[in-house]
mmCIF file of C-alpha atoms in Angstrom:
data_model
loop_
_atom_site.group_PDB
_atom_site.id
_atom_site.type_symbol
_atom_site.label_atom_id
_atom_site.label_comp_id
_atom_site.label_asym_id
_atom_site.label_seq_id
_atom_site.Cartn_x
_atom_site.Cartn_y
_atom_site.Cartn_z
ATOM 1 C CA MET A 1 46.809 -43.127 0.123
ATOM 2 C CA SER A 2 46.056 -46.688 -0.955
ATOM 3 C CA ARG A 3 42.588 -48.207 -0.620
ATOM 4 C CA THR A 4 41.391 -44.847 0.694
ATOM 5 C CA ASN A 5 41.949 -43.360 -2.779
ATOM 6 C CA VAL A 6 39.152 -45.493 -4.215
ATOM 7 C CA ASP A 7 35.576 -44.451 -4.922
ATOM 8 C CA GLN A 8 33.381 -47.530 -4.516
ATOM 9 C CA ASN A 9 30.556 -45.874 -6.455
ATOM 10 C CA GLU A 10 32.854 -45.407 -9.427
ATOM 11 C CA ILE A 11 33.988 -49.030 -9.242
ATOM 12 C CA ALA A 12 30.360 -50.153 -9.089
ATOM 13 C CA LYS A 13 29.554 -48.313 -12.333
ATOM 14 C CA PHE A 14 32.101 -50.337 -14.278
ATOM 15 C CA GLU A 15 31.407 -53.568 -12.386
ATOM 16 C CA ALA A 16 27.810 -53.394 -13.644
ATOM 17 C CA LEU A 17 28.949 -53.045 -17.263
ATOM 18 C CA ALA A 18 31.929 -55.428 -17.172
ATOM 19 C CA SER A 19 30.377 -58.217 -19.250
ATOM 20 C CA ARG A 20 30.081 -55.839 -22.224
ATOM 21 C CA TRP A 21 33.652 -54.506 -22.070
ATOM 22 C CA TRP A 22 34.821 -56.235 -25.266
ATOM 23 C CA ASP A 23 31.632 -55.585 -27.255
ATOM 24 C CA PRO A 24 32.511 -52.773 -29.712
ATOM 25 C CA THR A 25 28.820 -51.873 -30.070
ATOM 26 C CA SER A 26 28.233 -51.550 -26.301
ATOM 27 C CA GLU A 27 28.643 -48.659 -23.887
ATOM 28 C CA PHE A 28 32.396 -49.175 -24.316
ATOM 29 C CA ARG A 29 32.349 -48.341 -28.025
ATOM 30 C CA PRO A 30 34.190 -45.036 -27.400
ATOM 31 C CA LEU A 31 37.068 -46.962 -25.792
ATOM 32 C CA HIS A 32 37.220 -49.310 -28.783
ATOM 33 C CA ASP A 33 37.199 -46.327 -31.142
ATOM 34 C CA ILE A 34 39.985 -44.430 -29.384
ATOM 35 C CA ASN A 35 42.160 -47.417 -28.494
ATOM 36 C CA PRO A 36 44.162 -47.375 -31.762
ATOM 37 C CA LEU A 37 44.858 -43.662 -31.264
ATOM 38 C CA ARG A 38 46.022 -44.242 -27.706
ATOM 39 C CA LEU A 39 48.198 -47.190 -28.652
ATOM 40 C CA ASN A 40 49.842 -45.348 -31.529
ATOM 41 C CA TYR A 41 50.437 -42.257 -29.397
ATOM 42 C CA ILE A 42 52.313 -44.361 -26.842
ATOM 43 C CA ASP A 43 54.104 -46.652 -29.288
ATOM 44 C CA GLU A 44 55.358 -43.808 -31.491
ATOM 45 C CA ARG A 45 56.860 -41.965 -28.523
ATOM 46 C CA THR A 46 58.140 -44.966 -26.574
ATOM 47 C CA PRO A 47 58.201 -48.157 -28.702
ATOM 48 C CA LEU A 48 56.392 -50.825 -26.706
ATOM 49 C CA ALA A 49 58.256 -53.921 -27.880
ATOM 50 C CA GLY A 50 60.316 -55.369 -25.046
ATOM 51 C CA ARG A 51 59.182 -52.769 -22.509
ATOM 52 C CA ARG A 52 57.917 -53.523 -19.016
ATOM 53 C CA VAL A 53 54.587 -51.722 -18.606
ATOM 54 C CA VAL A 54 51.944 -51.117 -15.926
ATOM 55 C CA ASP A 55 48.436 -50.207 -17.103
ATOM 56 C CA VAL A 56 46.745 -48.425 -14.174
ATOM 57 C CA GLY A 57 42.957 -48.732 -14.145
ATOM 58 C CA CYS A 58 43.071 -51.387 -16.844
ATOM 59 C CA GLY A 59 39.390 -52.332 -16.600
ATOM 60 C CA GLY A 60 38.576 -55.162 -18.987
ATOM 61 C CA GLY A 61 42.042 -55.071 -20.542
ATOM 62 C CA LEU A 62 41.466 -53.282 -23.838
ATOM 63 C CA LEU A 63 44.626 -51.164 -23.690
ATOM 64 C CA SER A 64 46.598 -53.814 -21.792
ATOM 65 C CA GLU A 65 46.035 -56.430 -24.504
ATOM 66 C CA GLY A 66 46.799 -53.885 -27.215
ATOM 67 C CA MET A 67 50.172 -53.079 -25.668
ATOM 68 C CA ALA A 68 50.942 -56.759 -25.118
ATOM 69 C CA ARG A 69 50.179 -57.467 -28.775
ATOM 70 C CA ARG A 70 52.848 -54.916 -29.642
ATOM 71 C CA GLY A 71 55.437 -56.810 -27.632
ATOM 72 C CA ALA A 72 55.235 -55.227 -24.184
ATOM 73 C CA ASN A 73 55.381 -57.184 -20.925
ATOM 74 C CA VAL A 74 52.205 -55.801 -19.343
ATOM 75 C CA THR A 75 50.834 -55.791 -15.803
ATOM 76 C CA GLY A 76 47.239 -54.530 -15.658
ATOM 77 C CA ILE A 77 45.874 -53.313 -12.333
ATOM 78 C CA ASP A 78 42.350 -52.347 -11.311
ATOM 79 C CA MET A 79 40.137 -52.422 -8.228
ATOM 80 C CA GLY A 80 37.117 -53.799 -10.075
ATOM 81 C CA GLU A 81 36.827 -57.558 -9.626
ATOM 82 C CA ALA A 82 34.355 -58.097 -12.481
ATOM 83 C CA PRO A 83 36.318 -56.148 -15.136
ATOM 84 C CA LEU A 84 39.471 -58.061 -14.172
ATOM 85 C CA ALA A 85 37.617 -61.370 -14.528
ATOM 86 C CA VAL A 86 36.510 -60.294 -18.001
ATOM 87 C CA ALA A 87 40.078 -59.246 -18.848
ATOM 88 C CA ARG A 88 41.510 -62.598 -17.753
ATOM 89 C CA LEU A 89 38.869 -64.533 -19.678
ATOM 90 C CA HIS A 90 39.435 -62.523 -22.834
ATOM 91 C CA GLY A 91 43.168 -63.069 -22.497
ATOM 92 C CA LEU A 92 42.602 -66.823 -22.414
ATOM 93 C CA GLU A 93 40.454 -66.594 -25.530
ATOM 94 C CA SER A 94 42.818 -64.293 -27.429
ATOM 95 C CA GLY A 95 46.049 -65.933 -26.295
ATOM 96 C CA VAL A 96 47.449 -62.530 -25.283
ATOM 97 C CA GLU A 97 49.303 -62.756 -21.964
ATOM 98 C CA VAL A 98 48.821 -59.976 -19.402
ATOM 99 C CA ASP A 99 49.427 -60.157 -15.644
ATOM 100 C CA TYR A 100 46.190 -58.811 -14.128
ATOM 101 C CA ARG A 101 46.099 -57.835 -10.445
ATOM 102 C CA GLN A 102 43.408 -56.409 -8.174
ATOM 103 C CA THR A 103 45.301 -53.664 -6.396
ATOM 104 C CA THR A 104 45.747 -49.912 -6.269
ATOM 105 C CA VAL A 105 48.712 -48.191 -7.872
ATOM 106 C CA GLU A 106 49.728 -46.861 -4.453
ATOM 107 C CA GLU A 107 49.954 -50.413 -3.088
ATOM 108 C CA LEU A 108 51.909 -51.620 -6.114
ATOM 109 C CA ALA A 109 54.369 -48.708 -5.832
ATOM 110 C CA ALA A 110 54.939 -49.509 -2.131
ATOM 111 C CA ASP A 111 56.163 -53.002 -3.062
ATOM 112 C CA PRO A 112 59.985 -53.039 -3.403
ATOM 113 C CA ASP A 113 59.643 -55.641 -6.167
ATOM 114 C CA HIS A 114 57.791 -53.094 -8.310
ATOM 115 C CA GLU A 115 59.040 -49.663 -7.274
ATOM 116 C CA GLY A 116 61.316 -48.229 -9.952
ATOM 117 C CA GLN A 117 60.993 -51.290 -12.197
ATOM 118 C CA TYR A 118 58.897 -50.127 -15.173
ATOM 119 C CA ASP A 119 59.764 -48.531 -18.498
ATOM 120 C CA ILE A 120 56.225 -47.251 -19.101
ATOM 121 C CA VAL A 121 53.196 -46.565 -16.915
ATOM 122 C CA THR A 122 49.846 -45.780 -18.511
ATOM 123 C CA CYS A 123 46.875 -44.262 -16.701
ATOM 124 C CA LEU A 124 44.196 -43.508 -19.286
ATOM 125 C CA GLU A 125 40.587 -42.456 -18.675
ATOM 126 C CA MET A 126 40.982 -43.242 -14.974
ATOM 127 C CA LEU A 127 42.105 -40.152 -13.049
ATOM 128 C CA GLU A 128 38.685 -38.487 -13.237
ATOM 129 C CA HIS A 129 37.258 -41.424 -11.277
ATOM 130 C CA VAL A 130 39.423 -41.272 -8.123
ATOM 131 C CA PRO A 131 39.229 -38.927 -5.097
ATOM 132 C CA GLU A 132 42.913 -37.889 -5.220
ATOM 133 C CA PRO A 133 44.453 -37.881 -8.726
ATOM 134 C CA ALA A 134 47.733 -36.464 -7.383
ATOM 135 C CA SER A 135 48.218 -39.570 -5.241
ATOM 136 C CA VAL A 136 47.867 -41.769 -8.317
ATOM 137 C CA ILE A 137 50.374 -39.665 -10.248
ATOM 138 C CA ARG A 138 52.926 -39.853 -7.428
ATOM 139 C CA ALA A 139 52.574 -43.633 -7.275
ATOM 140 C CA CYS A 140 52.931 -43.920 -11.049
ATOM 141 C CA ALA A 141 56.150 -41.922 -10.841
ATOM 142 C CA ARG A 142 57.494 -44.243 -8.130
ATOM 143 C CA LEU A 143 56.935 -47.262 -10.387
ATOM 144 C CA LEU A 144 59.060 -45.790 -13.188
ATOM 145 C CA LYS A 145 62.705 -46.504 -13.792
ATOM 146 C CA PRO A 146 64.924 -43.446 -14.270
ATOM 147 C CA GLY A 147 64.167 -42.338 -17.814
ATOM 148 C CA GLY A 148 60.794 -44.149 -17.728
ATOM 149 C CA HIS A 149 57.677 -42.719 -19.349
ATOM 150 C CA LEU A 150 54.207 -41.940 -17.989
ATOM 151 C CA TYR A 151 51.151 -41.529 -20.230
ATOM 152 C CA VAL A 152 47.937 -40.103 -18.826
ATOM 153 C CA SER A 153 44.642 -39.055 -20.369
ATOM 154 C CA THR A 154 41.545 -37.442 -18.918
ATOM 155 C CA ILE A 155 38.977 -34.695 -19.548
ATOM 156 C CA ASN A 156 39.460 -30.959 -19.201
ATOM 157 C CA ARG A 157 37.201 -29.006 -16.822
ATOM 158 C CA ASN A 158 35.483 -26.060 -18.492
ATOM 159 C CA PRO A 159 32.033 -25.190 -19.905
ATOM 160 C CA LYS A 160 32.840 -26.797 -23.259
ATOM 161 C CA SER A 161 33.756 -30.118 -21.648
ATOM 162 C CA PHE A 162 30.489 -30.082 -19.685
ATOM 163 C CA LEU A 163 28.576 -29.535 -22.918
ATOM 164 C CA PHE A 164 30.492 -32.116 -24.964
ATOM 165 C CA ALA A 165 31.549 -34.815 -22.471
ATOM 166 C CA ILE A 166 28.411 -34.913 -20.345
ATOM 167 C CA VAL A 167 25.433 -33.282 -22.107
ATOM 168 C CA GLY A 168 26.537 -34.393 -25.573
ATOM 169 C CA ALA A 169 28.190 -37.762 -24.943
ATOM 170 C CA GLU A 170 25.912 -39.033 -22.174
ATOM 171 C CA TYR A 171 22.512 -37.459 -22.896
ATOM 172 C CA MET A 172 22.297 -36.466 -26.564
ATOM 173 C CA LEU A 173 24.557 -38.850 -28.507
ATOM 174 C CA ARG A 174 24.359 -41.568 -25.814
ATOM 175 C CA LEU A 175 27.971 -42.568 -26.409
ATOM 176 C CA LEU A 176 28.289 -43.268 -22.665
ATOM 177 C CA PRO A 177 25.827 -44.284 -19.931
ATOM 178 C CA LYS A 178 24.300 -41.371 -18.030
ATOM 179 C CA GLY A 179 26.288 -40.625 -14.905
ATOM 180 C CA THR A 180 29.584 -41.972 -16.246
ATOM 181 C CA HIS A 181 31.344 -38.715 -15.412
ATOM 182 C CA GLU A 182 31.147 -35.961 -12.825
ATOM 183 C CA TRP A 183 32.186 -32.590 -14.248
ATOM 184 C CA LYS A 184 33.727 -31.400 -10.970
ATOM 185 C CA ARG A 185 36.224 -34.285 -11.172
ATOM 186 C CA PHE A 186 37.553 -33.293 -14.581
ATOM 187 C CA ILE A 187 41.166 -32.075 -14.513
ATOM 188 C CA ARG A 188 42.526 -29.017 -16.282
ATOM 189 C CA PRO A 189 45.838 -29.506 -18.143
ATOM 190 C CA SER A 190 47.421 -26.902 -15.847
ATOM 191 C CA GLU A 191 46.375 -28.962 -12.817
ATOM 192 C CA MET A 192 47.665 -32.148 -14.419
ATOM 193 C CA SER A 193 50.955 -30.415 -15.166
ATOM 194 C CA ASP A 194 51.269 -29.443 -11.502
ATOM 195 C CA HIS A 195 50.626 -33.029 -10.403
ATOM 196 C CA LEU A 196 53.274 -34.328 -12.802
ATOM 197 C CA ARG A 197 55.900 -31.772 -11.802
ATOM 198 C CA HIS A 198 55.288 -32.284 -8.090
ATOM 199 C CA ALA A 199 55.854 -36.011 -8.702
ATOM 200 C CA GLY A 200 59.280 -35.157 -10.146
ATOM 201 C CA LEU A 201 58.389 -35.747 -13.795
ATOM 202 C CA ASP A 202 59.274 -33.722 -16.889
ATOM 203 C CA ILE A 203 56.399 -32.989 -19.281
ATOM 204 C CA HIS A 204 57.122 -33.890 -22.899
ATOM 205 C CA ASP A 205 53.815 -33.439 -24.695
ATOM 206 C CA LEU A 206 50.176 -32.352 -24.458
ATOM 207 C CA THR A 207 47.811 -33.512 -27.214
ATOM 208 C CA GLY A 208 44.046 -33.231 -27.545
ATOM 209 C CA MET A 209 41.571 -35.836 -28.731
ATOM 210 C CA THR A 210 38.471 -34.661 -30.601
ATOM 211 C CA TYR A 211 35.277 -36.333 -31.805
ATOM 212 C CA ASN A 212 33.267 -35.463 -34.912
ATOM 213 C CA PRO A 213 29.614 -36.451 -34.301
ATOM 214 C CA LEU A 214 28.850 -36.342 -38.034
ATOM 215 C CA THR A 215 31.615 -38.698 -39.174
ATOM 216 C CA LYS A 216 31.769 -40.470 -35.776
ATOM 217 C CA VAL A 217 35.562 -40.317 -35.967
ATOM 218 C CA TYR A 218 38.046 -39.528 -33.193
ATOM 219 C CA ARG A 219 41.389 -37.942 -33.960
ATOM 220 C CA LEU A 220 44.368 -36.455 -32.165
ATOM 221 C CA ALA A 221 44.540 -32.678 -32.465
ATOM 222 C CA ARG A 222 45.814 -29.504 -30.820
ATOM 223 C CA ASP A 223 42.401 -28.827 -29.284
ATOM 224 C CA VAL A 224 42.647 -29.845 -25.609
ATOM 225 C CA ASP A 225 39.345 -28.276 -24.532
ATOM 226 C CA VAL A 226 37.715 -31.659 -23.826
ATOM 227 C CA ASN A 227 39.789 -34.872 -23.979
ATOM 228 C CA TYR A 228 43.574 -34.782 -23.833
ATOM 229 C CA LEU A 229 46.658 -36.969 -23.379
ATOM 230 C CA MET A 230 49.918 -36.044 -21.668
ATOM 231 C CA HIS A 231 53.348 -37.649 -21.879
ATOM 232 C CA ALA A 232 55.852 -37.155 -19.067
ATOM 233 C CA ALA A 233 59.119 -38.825 -18.131
ATOM 234 C CA LYS A 234 61.233 -39.454 -15.053
ATOM 235 C CA PRO A 235 64.623 -37.737 -15.281
ATOM 236 C CA VAL A 236 67.492 -40.136 -15.875
ATOM 237 C CA GLY A 237 69.263 -38.840 -12.783
ATOM 238 C CA GLU A 238 66.356 -39.750 -10.507
#
């Protein structure tokens, strides 16, 4: 799996919106709202300063820049040419240095210069957009050093997630453009756990992320019915 594990229709969705990636009032407002939560979740568990990091599916660089600001040496990878152009331009404007590359995680992991070289790999809000999530997870694991950490986030697959993540977020509250997600591609935590274990990783944490439509506030919680994050690590003996 390399370029075959890419859905061109999914890439096209984000290509069309790329120019608005850094606008906190745009279709990407949810990413702006949750980015501090994601950054803190990672930084509190594996302090970012001085770490070598790969951000898989980096898009316009929102998370990548955030991690770099906290002292990480970040490589951001994506298959969308337009989002990467936006990410590079924003980096020039902000002065935050990130190495952006147009490649798949499978291709990066097959490169001896990158395999087993990273302290942290992040893959957030991306796995529900690829044909084979397990292939991505295996490649992420290959990039990690022994003792390295993987952080993933996605959306659970159940009736509640259909109601909240698609009907609510895309059609009623209009937090996301219609058609952003396909419910059948959502991943249950049990399925994600299987992918992580089959990639040789130990699971350290499962945390939910909830949204209050009245206060318009996201928070981390025990409720994993819709959005969730998982933290796994490569055994030191690997």
